[in-house]
Amino acid sequence: MKRNIILIGFMGCGKTSVGSRLSRRLHRPMTDTDQMIEEISKMTVSEIFDRMGEEGFRRMETQCLKRLLEETEAQIISVGGGLPVREENRCLLGQLGIVIYLRVTPMTVCRRLASDTSRPLLQGENSEERVQTLMAQRRDIYEAVSDIIIDADDKEFDEIIDEIINRTGERMGINNEIAGD
Ligand code: S3P
């Protein structure tokens, strides 16, 4: 199996922030699938949803994973919150490395994303209700596809990173001296 560390979880759970800090700590490159899609398509996620619909965006996410499977070996990869919903993507995630689920409650998501305008699925009225519904639909999927679950609600990023390093270290070939920097 490849030694990538993949971060999954609902929008606002901290995947990108944890991923970039983990990348610095382990001196490993980091890829974020939303950013990768935006760079390749030269559109923002919102523009892709507008022009090609959610299905078009989901197709791009699958292409992105296939490319990462060919091109990466020991990176940090953070993926969009809806990516694991497609069965094909779950299969690809399993081949890509160790999957870490940053679990947060709907309350945390609503608090963190209250003024966010970049997530098309949460725009408009009743966004709190939508967070509840989407999370209820996805919770079991996230748990089933992950190797490690981290409850991330009340933890500082550094605490989460320590936990990831402690729980994946040997399996991922992480050198403790580097990780301790
Ligand atoms: C989505 C999550 C977003 C982005 C898109 C759809 C989702 O990524 O991929 O807006 O369906 O949960 P983040 O989880 O990084 O916010």
Coordinates of C-alpha atoms and ligand atoms in Angstrom, one line a residue:
M1 CA 0.0 0.0 0.0
K2 CA 1.1 3.5 -0.7
R3 CA 2.2 5.7 2.3
N4 CA 0.0 8.7 1.6
I5 CA -1.9 10.2 4.6
I6 CA -5.4 11.1 3.4
L7 CA -7.7 13.5 5.4
I8 CA -11.4 13.1 5.0
G9 CA -14.4 14.7 6.8
F10 CA -17.2 17.1 6.5
M11 CA -16.8 20.7 5.2
G12 CA -15.2 22.8 7.9
C13 CA -13.7 19.9 9.9
G14 CA -10.2 21.3 9.4
K15 CA -8.8 19.0 6.7
T16 CA -6.9 21.7 4.8
S17 CA -5.5 23.5 7.9
V18 CA -4.4 20.2 9.5
G19 CA -3.1 18.9 6.2
S20 CA -0.9 21.9 5.5
R21 CA 0.6 21.9 9.0
L22 CA 1.1 18.2 8.9
S23 CA 2.9 18.6 5.6
R24 CA 5.3 21.2 7.1
R25 CA 5.9 19.0 10.1
L26 CA 6.7 15.9 8.1
H27 CA 8.4 17.6 5.2
R28 CA 6.0 15.9 2.8
P29 CA 4.2 17.6 0.0
M30 CA 0.5 18.3 0.4
T31 CA -2.3 18.1 -2.2
D32 CA -5.8 19.3 -1.7
T33 CA -8.3 17.9 -4.2
D34 CA -10.4 21.1 -4.4
Q35 CA -7.4 23.2 -5.1
M36 CA -6.1 20.6 -7.7
I37 CA -9.5 20.7 -9.4
E38 CA -9.6 24.5 -9.4
E39 CA -6.1 24.6 -10.9
I40 CA -6.8 22.0 -13.6
S41 CA -10.2 23.5 -14.6
K42 CA -9.2 27.1 -14.1
M43 CA -12.5 27.6 -12.3
T44 CA -13.5 27.9 -8.7
V45 CA -15.5 25.1 -7.1
S46 CA -18.6 27.4 -7.1
E47 CA -18.2 28.1 -10.8
I48 CA -17.9 24.3 -11.6
F49 CA -21.1 23.6 -9.6
D50 CA -22.8 26.5 -11.6
R51 CA -21.7 25.4 -15.0
M52 CA -21.4 21.6 -14.8
G53 CA -23.6 20.8 -11.8
E54 CA -22.6 18.7 -8.8
E55 CA -22.3 15.6 -10.9
G56 CA -19.7 17.3 -13.1
F57 CA -17.7 18.2 -10.0
R58 CA -17.9 14.7 -8.7
R59 CA -16.5 13.3 -12.0
M60 CA -13.6 15.7 -11.6
E61 CA -13.0 14.4 -8.1
T62 CA -12.7 10.8 -9.3
Q63 CA -10.3 11.9 -12.1
C64 CA -8.2 13.7 -9.5
L65 CA -8.0 10.6 -7.3
K66 CA -6.9 8.4 -10.3
R67 CA -4.2 10.9 -11.1
L68 CA -3.0 11.0 -7.4
L69 CA -2.9 7.2 -7.4
E70 CA -0.4 7.3 -10.3
E71 CA 1.6 10.3 -9.2
T72 CA 1.9 10.1 -5.4
E73 CA 3.6 7.8 -2.9
A74 CA 4.0 9.5 0.5
Q75 CA 2.1 12.8 0.5
I76 CA -0.5 14.4 2.6
I77 CA -3.8 14.5 0.7
S78 CA -6.9 16.4 1.8
V79 CA -10.1 15.7 -0.1
G80 CA -13.4 17.5 -0.5
G81 CA -16.1 16.6 2.0
G82 CA -18.3 14.9 -0.5
L83 CA -15.6 12.9 -2.3
P84 CA -16.0 9.7 -0.2
V85 CA -19.7 9.4 -1.1
R86 CA -19.0 7.9 -4.5
E87 CA -18.3 4.2 -4.1
E88 CA -15.6 4.3 -6.8
N89 CA -13.8 7.0 -4.8
R90 CA -13.9 5.0 -1.6
C91 CA -12.2 2.2 -3.5
L92 CA -9.5 4.6 -4.8
L93 CA -9.0 6.1 -1.3
G94 CA -8.3 2.7 0.1
Q95 CA -5.5 2.2 -2.5
L96 CA -4.1 5.6 -2.0
G97 CA -3.0 5.2 1.7
I98 CA -4.1 5.5 5.2
V99 CA -7.5 7.3 5.6
I100 CA -8.0 9.6 8.6
Y101 CA -11.5 10.9 9.4
L102 CA -11.6 14.2 11.2
R103 CA -15.0 13.9 12.9
V104 CA -16.8 17.1 14.1
T105 CA -20.4 17.8 15.1
P106 CA -22.9 19.8 13.0
M107 CA -22.6 22.6 15.6
T108 CA -18.9 23.0 15.0
V109 CA -19.4 23.1 11.2
C110 CA -22.1 25.7 11.5
R111 CA -20.0 27.8 13.8
R112 CA -17.0 27.7 11.6
L113 CA -18.8 28.2 8.3
A114 CA -21.4 30.8 9.4
S115 CA -20.1 33.4 7.0
D116 CA -18.5 31.1 4.3
T117 CA -19.5 31.8 0.7
S118 CA -17.2 29.2 -1.0
R119 CA -19.3 26.0 -0.4
P120 CA -22.1 25.9 -3.0
L121 CA -23.9 23.1 -1.0
L122 CA -24.3 25.4 2.0
Q123 CA -25.4 28.6 0.4
G124 CA -28.9 30.1 0.8
E125 CA -31.4 29.6 3.6
N126 CA -31.6 26.7 6.0
S127 CA -27.9 26.0 5.8
E128 CA -27.9 24.6 9.3
E129 CA -30.6 22.1 8.4
R130 CA -28.6 21.1 5.3
V131 CA -25.5 20.5 7.4
Q132 CA -27.5 18.2 9.7
T133 CA -29.1 16.3 6.8
L134 CA -25.8 15.9 4.7
M135 CA -23.9 14.9 7.8
A136 CA -26.5 12.3 8.7
Q137 CA -26.2 10.9 5.2
R138 CA -22.4 10.8 5.2
R139 CA -21.5 9.9 8.8
D140 CA -21.6 6.1 8.2
I141 CA -19.7 6.4 4.9
Y142 CA -16.9 8.4 6.5
E143 CA -16.6 5.9 9.4
A144 CA -16.6 2.9 7.1
V145 CA -13.9 4.2 4.7
S146 CA -11.5 5.5 7.4
D147 CA -8.7 3.6 9.1
I148 CA -8.4 6.1 11.9
I149 CA -11.1 8.4 13.4
I150 CA -10.1 11.5 15.3
D151 CA -12.7 13.6 17.2
A152 CA -11.6 17.0 16.2
D153 CA -14.2 19.4 17.8
D154 CA -12.3 20.8 20.7
K155 CA -8.7 20.0 19.7
E156 CA -6.0 22.5 18.6
F157 CA -4.5 21.7 15.2
D158 CA -1.2 20.7 16.9
E159 CA -3.0 18.2 19.1
I160 CA -4.7 16.6 16.1
I161 CA -1.3 16.4 14.3
D162 CA 0.3 14.7 17.3
E163 CA -2.5 12.2 17.3
I164 CA -2.1 11.5 13.6
I165 CA 1.7 11.0 14.0
N166 CA 1.3 8.8 17.1
R167 CA -1.3 6.6 15.5
T168 CA 0.2 6.3 12.0
G169 CA 3.9 6.7 12.6
E170 CA 5.4 3.3 12.1
R171 CA 2.9 2.2 9.4
M172 CA 3.6 5.3 7.4
G173 CA 7.3 5.3 7.7
I174 CA 7.4 8.5 9.7
N175 CA 10.7 9.3 11.2
N176 CA 10.0 10.4 14.8
E177 CA 13.0 12.8 14.8
I178 CA 11.6 14.7 11.9
A179 CA 8.1 14.5 13.2
G180 CA 9.2 16.0 16.5
D181 CA 10.5 19.2 14.8
Ligands
S3P1 C1 -18.1 19.6 -0.7 C2 -17.0 20.0 0.1 C3 -16.1 21.0 -0.3 C4 -16.0 21.1 -1.9 C5 -17.4 21.2 -2.4 C6 -18.3 20.1 -2.0 C7 -19.0 18.6 -0.1 O1 -14.8 20.8 0.2 O2 -15.4 19.9 -2.4 O3 -17.9 22.5 -2.0 O4 -19.8 18.0 -0.9 O5 -19.0 18.3 1.1 P1 -14.3 21.0 1.7 O6 -14.8 19.8 2.5 O7 -12.9 21.1 1.7 O8 -15.0 22.2 2.2

